[in-house]
CSV table of C-alpha atoms and ligand atoms in Angstrom, one decimal:
chain,number,residue,atom,x,y,z
A,1,MET,CA,-0.1,0.1,-0.1
A,2,ARG,CA,1.3,3.5,-0.8
A,3,ILE,CA,-0.4,6.4,0.8
A,4,GLY,CA,0.0,10.2,0.0
A,5,VAL,CA,-0.1,12.8,2.7
A,6,LEU,CA,-0.8,16.5,2.4
A,7,THR,CA,-1.5,19.4,4.8
A,8,GLY,CA,-3.7,22.2,3.4
A,9,GLY,CA,-4.8,25.6,4.6
A,10,GLY,CA,-3.7,27.9,7.3
A,11,ASP,CA,-0.9,25.9,9.1
A,12,CYS,CA,-1.6,24.9,12.8
A,13,PRO,CA,0.5,23.5,15.7
A,14,GLY,CA,0.2,19.7,15.8
A,15,LEU,CA,0.3,19.1,11.9
A,16,ASN,CA,4.0,17.5,12.3
A,17,ALA,CA,2.7,15.2,15.2
A,18,VAL,CA,-0.1,14.0,12.8
A,19,ILE,CA,2.2,13.4,10.1
A,20,ARG,CA,4.5,11.6,12.4
A,21,GLY,CA,1.8,9.5,13.8
A,22,ILE,CA,0.8,8.4,10.3
A,23,VAL,CA,4.2,7.6,9.0
A,24,ARG,CA,5.4,5.6,12.3
A,25,LYS,CA,2.2,3.5,12.4
A,26,GLY,CA,2.1,3.1,8.6
A,27,VAL,CA,5.6,1.8,8.3
A,28,GLN,CA,6.0,-0.1,11.5
A,29,THR,CA,2.9,-1.8,11.7
A,30,HIS,CA,1.8,-2.4,8.1
A,31,ASP,CA,4.9,-1.8,6.0
A,32,TYR,CA,3.0,0.9,4.2
A,33,GLU,CA,5.1,3.4,2.0
A,34,PHE,CA,4.2,7.1,1.8
A,35,VAL,CA,4.7,9.9,-0.4
A,36,GLY,CA,4.4,13.6,0.7
A,37,PHE,CA,2.6,16.0,-1.5
A,38,ARG,CA,3.9,19.5,-1.0
A,39,ASP,CA,1.9,22.7,-0.1
A,40,GLY,CA,-1.6,21.2,0.2
A,41,TRP,CA,-3.6,20.7,-2.9
A,42,ARG,CA,-0.7,22.1,-5.0
A,43,GLY,CA,1.3,19.1,-4.5
A,44,PRO,CA,-1.2,16.6,-6.3
A,45,LEU,CA,-2.2,19.3,-8.7
A,46,GLU,CA,1.6,20.4,-9.8
A,47,ASN,CA,3.2,17.0,-9.3
A,48,GLN,CA,5.2,18.4,-6.3
A,49,THR,CA,6.3,15.7,-3.8
A,50,MET,CA,8.8,14.8,-1.1
A,51,GLN,CA,10.1,11.8,0.5
A,52,LEU,CA,8.2,10.8,3.7
A,53,ASP,CA,9.6,8.0,5.6
A,54,VAL,CA,10.6,7.4,9.3
A,55,PRO,CA,13.9,9.3,9.0
A,56,ALA,CA,11.8,12.3,7.6
A,57,VAL,CA,9.7,12.5,10.7
A,58,ARG,CA,12.4,12.2,13.3
A,59,GLY,CA,12.5,15.0,15.8
A,60,ILE,CA,9.3,16.9,14.3
A,61,LEU,CA,6.7,16.0,17.1
A,62,PRO,CA,7.3,19.4,18.9
A,63,ARG,CA,8.0,21.5,16.0
A,64,GLY,CA,5.3,24.1,14.8
A,65,GLY,CA,4.2,24.6,11.2
A,66,THR,CA,4.3,21.5,8.7
A,67,ILE,CA,7.2,19.6,7.1
A,68,LEU,CA,5.0,19.2,4.0
A,69,GLY,CA,4.2,23.0,3.5
A,70,SER,CA,0.8,24.3,3.1
A,71,SER,CA,-1.3,26.4,0.7
A,72,ARG,CA,-4.8,27.4,0.1
A,73,THR,CA,-4.7,26.1,-3.5
A,74,ASN,CA,-8.2,24.8,-4.6
A,75,PRO,CA,-8.0,22.4,-7.6
A,76,LEU,CA,-11.6,22.6,-8.0
A,77,LYS,CA,-11.2,26.0,-9.2
A,78,VAL,CA,-8.6,25.1,-11.7
A,79,ASP,CA,-9.4,23.9,-15.3
A,80,GLY,CA,-9.1,20.2,-15.4
A,81,GLY,CA,-7.7,20.1,-11.6
A,82,VAL,CA,-9.6,16.9,-10.6
A,83,ARG,CA,-8.3,15.2,-13.6
A,84,ARG,CA,-4.6,16.3,-12.9
A,85,VAL,CA,-4.9,15.3,-9.3
A,86,LYS,CA,-6.1,12.0,-10.3
A,87,GLU,CA,-3.3,11.6,-12.9
A,88,ASN,CA,-0.3,12.6,-10.2
A,89,LEU,CA,-1.8,10.4,-7.7
A,90,ALA,CA,-1.6,7.5,-10.3
A,91,LYS,CA,1.7,8.8,-11.5
A,92,HIS,CA,3.0,8.1,-7.9
A,93,GLU,CA,1.0,4.8,-7.6
A,94,VAL,CA,-0.8,6.1,-4.6
A,95,ASP,CA,-3.5,3.7,-3.4
A,96,ALA,CA,-5.0,6.1,-0.8
A,97,LEU,CA,-4.7,9.8,0.2
A,98,ILE,CA,-4.6,11.3,3.7
A,99,ALA,CA,-5.6,15.1,3.6
A,100,ILE,CA,-5.1,16.9,6.9
A,101,GLY,CA,-6.9,20.2,6.9
A,102,GLY,CA,-9.9,22.6,7.7
A,103,GLU,CA,-13.3,23.1,6.0
A,104,ASP,CA,-11.8,24.0,2.7
A,105,THR,CA,-9.1,21.4,2.4
A,106,LEU,CA,-11.6,18.9,3.4
A,107,GLY,CA,-14.2,20.2,1.3
A,108,VAL,CA,-12.0,19.4,-1.6
A,109,ALA,CA,-11.4,16.1,-0.2
A,110,ALA,CA,-15.1,15.4,0.0
A,111,GLU,CA,-15.5,16.2,-3.6
A,112,LEU,CA,-12.6,14.3,-4.7
A,113,SER,CA,-14.0,11.2,-2.6
A,114,ARG,CA,-17.2,11.6,-4.5
A,115,GLU,CA,-15.2,11.6,-7.8
A,116,GLY,CA,-13.6,8.3,-6.7
A,117,VAL,CA,-10.5,9.2,-5.1
A,118,ARG,CA,-9.8,7.0,-1.9
A,119,VAL,CA,-9.3,9.6,0.7
A,120,VAL,CA,-9.4,10.0,4.5
A,121,GLY,CA,-9.4,13.4,6.3
A,122,VAL,CA,-7.8,14.6,9.5
A,123,PRO,CA,-9.5,17.7,10.8
A,124,LYS,CA,-7.2,20.7,11.6
A,125,THR,CA,-7.8,24.4,12.5
A,126,ILE,CA,-6.9,26.6,15.4
A,127,ASP,CA,-10.5,28.1,14.9
A,128,ASN,CA,-12.1,24.9,16.2
A,129,ASP,CA,-14.9,25.4,13.8
A,130,LEU,CA,-15.2,21.9,12.0
A,131,ASP,CA,-18.3,20.2,12.5
A,132,GLY,CA,-18.3,16.4,13.5
A,133,THR,CA,-15.4,16.6,16.2
A,134,ASP,CA,-15.4,17.9,19.6
A,135,TYR,CA,-12.0,19.7,19.2
A,136,THR,CA,-9.5,20.1,16.5
A,137,PHE,CA,-5.8,20.1,17.2
A,138,GLY,CA,-4.0,23.5,17.2
A,139,PHE,CA,-7.1,25.2,19.0
A,140,ASP,CA,-5.7,24.5,22.4
A,141,THR,CA,-2.2,26.0,21.6
A,142,ALA,CA,-3.7,29.1,20.0
A,143,VAL,CA,-6.1,29.4,23.2
A,144,ASN,CA,-3.0,29.3,25.4
A,145,ILE,CA,-1.1,31.8,23.4
A,146,CYS,CA,-4.1,34.2,23.6
A,147,THR,CA,-4.6,33.6,27.4
A,148,GLU,CA,-1.1,34.5,28.1
A,149,ALA,CA,-1.2,37.6,26.0
A,150,ILE,CA,-4.3,38.7,27.9
A,151,ASP,CA,-2.7,38.0,31.3
A,152,ARG,CA,0.1,40.3,30.2
A,153,LEU,CA,-2.1,43.0,28.8
A,154,HIS,CA,-3.8,43.3,32.0
A,155,THR,CA,-1.1,44.7,34.2
A,156,THR,CA,0.0,47.3,31.4
A,157,ALA,CA,-3.6,48.1,30.8
A,158,GLU,CA,-3.9,48.9,34.7
A,159,SER,CA,-0.6,50.7,34.8
A,160,HIS,CA,-1.8,53.3,32.2
A,161,ARG,CA,-5.5,53.1,33.0
A,162,ARG,CA,-6.2,52.3,29.2
A,163,VAL,CA,-8.9,50.0,27.5
A,164,LEU,CA,-6.8,47.4,25.7
A,165,VAL,CA,-8.5,45.6,22.8
A,166,VAL,CA,-7.1,42.2,21.8
A,167,GLU,CA,-7.9,41.1,18.4
A,168,VAL,CA,-7.8,37.0,17.8
A,169,MET,CA,-8.4,34.8,15.0
A,170,GLY,CA,-11.8,33.4,14.5
A,171,ARG,CA,-13.4,34.0,11.1
A,172,HIS,CA,-16.8,32.3,11.4
A,173,ALA,CA,-16.7,31.3,15.1
A,174,GLY,CA,-15.7,32.6,18.3
A,175,TRP,CA,-14.1,29.7,20.1
A,176,ILE,CA,-10.7,31.2,20.5
A,177,ALA,CA,-12.0,34.4,21.8
A,178,LEU,CA,-14.4,32.9,24.1
A,179,HIS,CA,-12.2,30.3,25.6
A,180,SER,CA,-9.2,32.6,26.0
A,181,GLY,CA,-11.3,35.5,27.0
A,182,ILE,CA,-12.8,33.5,29.9
A,183,ALA,CA,-9.4,31.9,31.0
A,184,GLY,CA,-7.9,35.4,30.9
A,185,GLY,CA,-10.7,37.3,32.6
A,186,ALA,CA,-11.6,39.5,29.9
A,187,ASN,CA,-14.3,42.1,30.6
A,188,VAL,CA,-15.8,42.2,27.1
A,189,ILE,CA,-15.7,39.3,24.5
A,190,LEU,CA,-17.1,39.7,21.1
A,191,ILE,CA,-17.8,36.6,18.6
A,192,PRO,CA,-18.8,36.4,15.0
A,193,GLU,CA,-22.0,34.7,16.2
A,194,HIS,CA,-23.3,37.4,18.2
A,195,PRO,CA,-23.3,41.0,16.5
A,196,PHE,CA,-22.4,43.5,19.2
A,197,ASP,CA,-24.0,46.7,20.2
A,198,LEU,CA,-21.4,49.4,20.4
A,199,ASP,CA,-23.2,51.4,23.1
A,200,ARG,CA,-23.4,48.4,25.4
A,201,VAL,CA,-19.5,47.7,24.9
A,202,CYS,CA,-19.0,51.3,25.8
A,203,ASP,CA,-21.1,50.9,29.0
A,204,TRP,CA,-19.2,47.8,30.0
A,205,VAL,CA,-15.8,49.5,29.4
A,206,GLU,CA,-17.0,52.7,31.4
A,207,ASN,CA,-18.2,50.5,34.3
A,208,ARG,CA,-14.8,48.8,34.7
A,209,PHE,CA,-13.2,52.3,35.2
A,210,LYS,CA,-15.7,53.1,37.7
A,211,ILE,CA,-14.4,50.2,39.9
A,212,ASN,CA,-11.0,51.4,39.4
A,213,TYR,CA,-10.0,48.7,37.0
A,214,ALA,CA,-8.7,49.0,33.3
A,215,PRO,CA,-10.9,46.9,30.8
A,216,ILE,CA,-9.7,44.1,28.5
A,217,VAL,CA,-11.8,43.8,25.3
A,218,VAL,CA,-11.3,40.5,23.3
A,219,VAL,CA,-12.5,40.5,19.7
A,220,ALA,CA,-12.7,37.7,17.1
A,221,GLU,CA,-11.4,38.9,13.8
A,222,GLY,CA,-14.9,38.1,12.4
A,223,ALA,CA,-17.0,39.8,15.0
A,224,LEU,CA,-19.2,42.5,13.7
A,225,PRO,CA,-21.3,45.4,15.1
A,226,ALA,CA,-25.1,44.9,15.1
A,227,VAL,CA,-25.1,48.3,13.0
A,228,GLY,CA,-22.4,48.4,10.5
A,229,GLU,CA,-20.4,45.9,8.4
A,230,LEU,CA,-17.6,43.3,8.8
A,231,VAL,CA,-14.2,45.1,8.9
A,232,THR,CA,-11.8,43.4,6.6
A,233,LYS,CA,-8.1,44.1,5.6
A,234,ASP,CA,-8.8,44.6,1.8
A,235,ASP,CA,-11.1,43.4,-0.9
A,236,SER,CA,-8.9,40.4,-2.1
A,237,LEU,CA,-10.5,36.9,-1.8
A,238,ASP,CA,-8.5,33.7,-1.5
A,239,ALA,CA,-9.1,30.6,-3.8
A,240,PHE,CA,-11.8,29.6,-1.4
A,241,GLY,CA,-13.7,32.9,-1.8
A,242,HIS,CA,-12.8,34.2,1.8
A,243,VAL,CA,-11.9,37.8,2.4
A,244,ARG,CA,-8.7,38.8,4.3
A,245,LEU,CA,-9.8,39.6,7.9
A,246,SER,CA,-8.2,41.7,10.6
A,247,GLY,CA,-8.9,45.4,11.6
A,248,VAL,CA,-12.0,45.0,13.7
A,249,GLY,CA,-9.8,45.6,16.9
A,250,GLU,CA,-8.3,48.8,15.6
A,251,TRP,CA,-11.8,50.0,14.5
A,252,LEU,CA,-13.3,49.1,17.9
A,253,ALA,CA,-10.5,50.8,20.0
A,254,GLY,CA,-11.2,54.1,17.8
A,255,GLU,CA,-15.0,53.8,18.4
A,256,ILE,CA,-14.5,53.3,22.3
A,257,GLN,CA,-12.0,56.1,22.5
A,258,ALA,CA,-14.3,58.5,20.6
A,259,ARG,CA,-17.4,57.6,22.7
A,260,THR,CA,-16.0,57.2,26.2
A,261,GLY,CA,-12.9,59.6,26.2
A,262,LYS,CA,-10.8,56.8,27.6
A,263,GLU,CA,-7.5,56.0,25.7
A,264,ALA,CA,-8.0,52.8,23.8
A,265,ARG,CA,-5.3,50.7,22.2
A,266,THR,CA,-5.3,47.5,20.1
A,267,THR,CA,-3.0,44.4,20.0
A,268,VAL,CA,-3.6,42.0,17.2
A,269,LEU,CA,-2.1,38.6,17.9
A,270,GLY,CA,-2.4,37.5,14.2
A,271,HIS,CA,-0.1,34.6,13.3
A,272,ILE,CA,1.5,34.2,16.5
A,273,GLN,CA,-1.5,32.3,17.4
A,274,ARG,CA,-0.5,29.7,14.8
A,275,GLY,CA,3.2,29.5,15.2
A,276,GLY,CA,5.6,27.7,17.3
A,277,THR,CA,5.4,24.4,19.4
A,278,PRO,CA,2.0,22.9,20.0
A,279,THR,CA,0.8,22.2,23.7
A,280,ALA,CA,0.8,18.7,25.2
A,281,PHE,CA,-2.8,18.3,24.4
A,282,ASP,CA,-2.5,19.1,20.8
A,283,ARG,CA,0.5,16.7,20.4
A,284,TRP,CA,-1.6,14.2,22.0
A,285,LEU,CA,-4.8,14.7,20.0
A,286,ALA,CA,-2.8,15.1,16.6
A,287,THR,CA,-0.9,11.8,17.4
A,288,ARG,CA,-4.1,9.9,17.8
A,289,PHE,CA,-5.7,11.3,14.8
A,290,GLY,CA,-2.8,10.2,12.6
A,291,LEU,CA,-2.8,6.8,14.0
A,292,HIS,CA,-6.6,6.5,13.6
A,293,ALA,CA,-6.3,7.9,10.0
A,294,VAL,CA,-3.9,4.9,9.2
A,295,ASP,CA,-6.7,2.6,10.6
A,296,ALA,CA,-9.3,4.2,8.4
A,297,VAL,CA,-7.2,3.5,5.3
A,298,ARG,CA,-6.3,0.0,6.3
A,299,ASP,CA,-10.1,-0.6,6.8
A,300,GLY,CA,-10.9,1.0,3.4
A,301,ASP,CA,-13.2,3.4,5.2
A,302,PHE,CA,-12.7,6.2,2.5
A,303,GLY,CA,-14.6,9.3,2.4
A,304,THR,CA,-14.4,9.7,6.1
A,305,MET,CA,-12.7,11.9,8.7
A,306,VAL,CA,-11.3,11.0,12.0
A,307,ALA,CA,-12.9,12.9,14.8
A,308,LEU,CA,-12.8,13.3,18.7
A,309,ARG,CA,-16.0,12.6,20.6
A,310,GLY,CA,-15.5,12.8,24.1
A,311,THR,CA,-12.4,10.7,24.5
A,312,GLU,CA,-12.9,8.3,21.7
A,313,ILE,CA,-11.6,8.7,18.2
A,314,VAL,CA,-14.5,7.9,15.7
A,315,ARG,CA,-15.1,8.3,12.0
A,316,ALA,CA,-17.5,10.9,10.5
A,317,PRO,CA,-18.4,11.2,6.8
A,318,LEU,CA,-16.4,13.9,5.2
A,319,SER,CA,-19.6,15.3,3.5
A,320,ASP,CA,-21.4,15.7,6.8
A,321,ALA,CA,-18.1,17.2,8.7
A,322,THR,CA,-17.7,19.8,5.9
A,323,ALA,CA,-21.6,20.6,5.4
A,324,ARG,CA,-21.8,23.3,8.1
A,325,ILE,CA,-19.6,25.1,10.5
A,326,LYS,CA,-19.5,24.5,14.2
A,327,THR,CA,-20.3,27.8,15.9
A,328,VAL,CA,-20.7,29.0,19.5
A,329,ASP,CA,-24.0,28.2,20.8
A,330,PRO,CA,-26.0,31.4,22.2
A,331,SER,CA,-26.5,29.6,25.4
A,332,LEU,CA,-23.1,28.9,25.9
A,333,TYR,CA,-22.1,32.3,25.2
A,334,ALA,CA,-24.8,33.6,27.7
A,335,GLU,CA,-23.2,31.4,30.5
A,336,PHE,CA,-20.7,34.0,30.8
A,337,ASP,CA,-22.9,37.2,30.9
A,338,VAL,CA,-21.8,37.8,34.7
A,339,PHE,CA,-18.3,38.6,33.7
A,340,PHE,CA,-19.0,41.4,31.1
A,341,GLY,CA,-18.9,44.8,32.2
U,1,LIG,O1,-7.2,28.7,9.5
U,1,LIG,C1,-8.1,30.0,9.6
U,1,LIG,C2,-7.5,31.0,10.3
U,1,LIG,O2,-6.8,30.7,11.4
U,1,LIG,C3,-8.7,32.2,10.3
U,1,LIG,O3,-9.1,32.3,11.7
U,1,LIG,C4,-8.0,33.3,9.7
U,1,LIG,O4,-8.8,34.4,9.1
U,1,LIG,C5,-7.0,32.8,8.5
U,1,LIG,O5,-6.7,31.4,9.3
U,1,LIG,C6,-5.8,33.7,8.3
U,1,LIG,O6,-5.1,33.0,7.6
U,1,LIG,P1,-3.9,33.4,6.6
U,1,LIG,O7,-3.3,34.6,7.2
U,1,LIG,O8,-3.0,32.4,6.3
U,1,LIG,O9,-4.8,33.7,5.3
């Protein structure tokens, strides 16, 4: 058996742990061979490969990023893309493909599966917004990075009696904002699922100053005001049709300062959230996903994605997992009302 492996979309701490789990189990238990496809779907589309064997995965467990490289290439948007992917898989005598990615990468995997490609998915995204799995790896690392940043921002906010706005990732879902905001004791948490009322945010901010305390406002990059529009970086779209986000934090600080008269500054955590070494939890989860993805290939259970449910690793149909985004339920967000303002 010869298995192709690729990592697509935004990189994520734990990708290397998945790759290592796949290769170690595949080679040592089943004598499988591997071929690494470079830079997400660009690899099978443009026939870009690299050697993927046990020596290639030595020492990569704690390393961030991905040894295979990543991109947001979408073969479904390229003329003859599906045909070219199939031809290149055949050229390398690939019997099965393991695609590690988020909604976009796995959406392509689901389509290729319908087109007869033998593919198994592994869910990846720091945003934790993939349906069908309780958690994706990378999320825990991102939350820890944001929480540490919020902890640090509290002391400088208090020293200067400023409002500090922290912008974190989260395009469609506010999981990072909510988890890190609660863990870091933020006073306002704004998420994409719940359009915010600017007057209410300003009331919360002023309330904090009244009790002699400097407020921390955590805002997900995809959060939007109840009146107004999504703030974007520019008008450009990626191959999956997504706008480039970021900017809501800066905009919000300007509005808060203008409306309350309190000095407000912004910290955009950006790609720091995705870089560097994964937490122990993410290494654990990523390793288990890798091992179970090889089992799914062995069982011929194609068109599925490995997923975490409780403490079990299960398999979910790729088409179901990519059909909708997993967002923060309003009742979960409401649980934390007591901490706002
Ligand atoms: O992978 C998803 C994500 O983390 C989003 O939250 C964010 O909008 C996006 O990546 C940004 O990624 P890039 O800068 O690579 O386009």
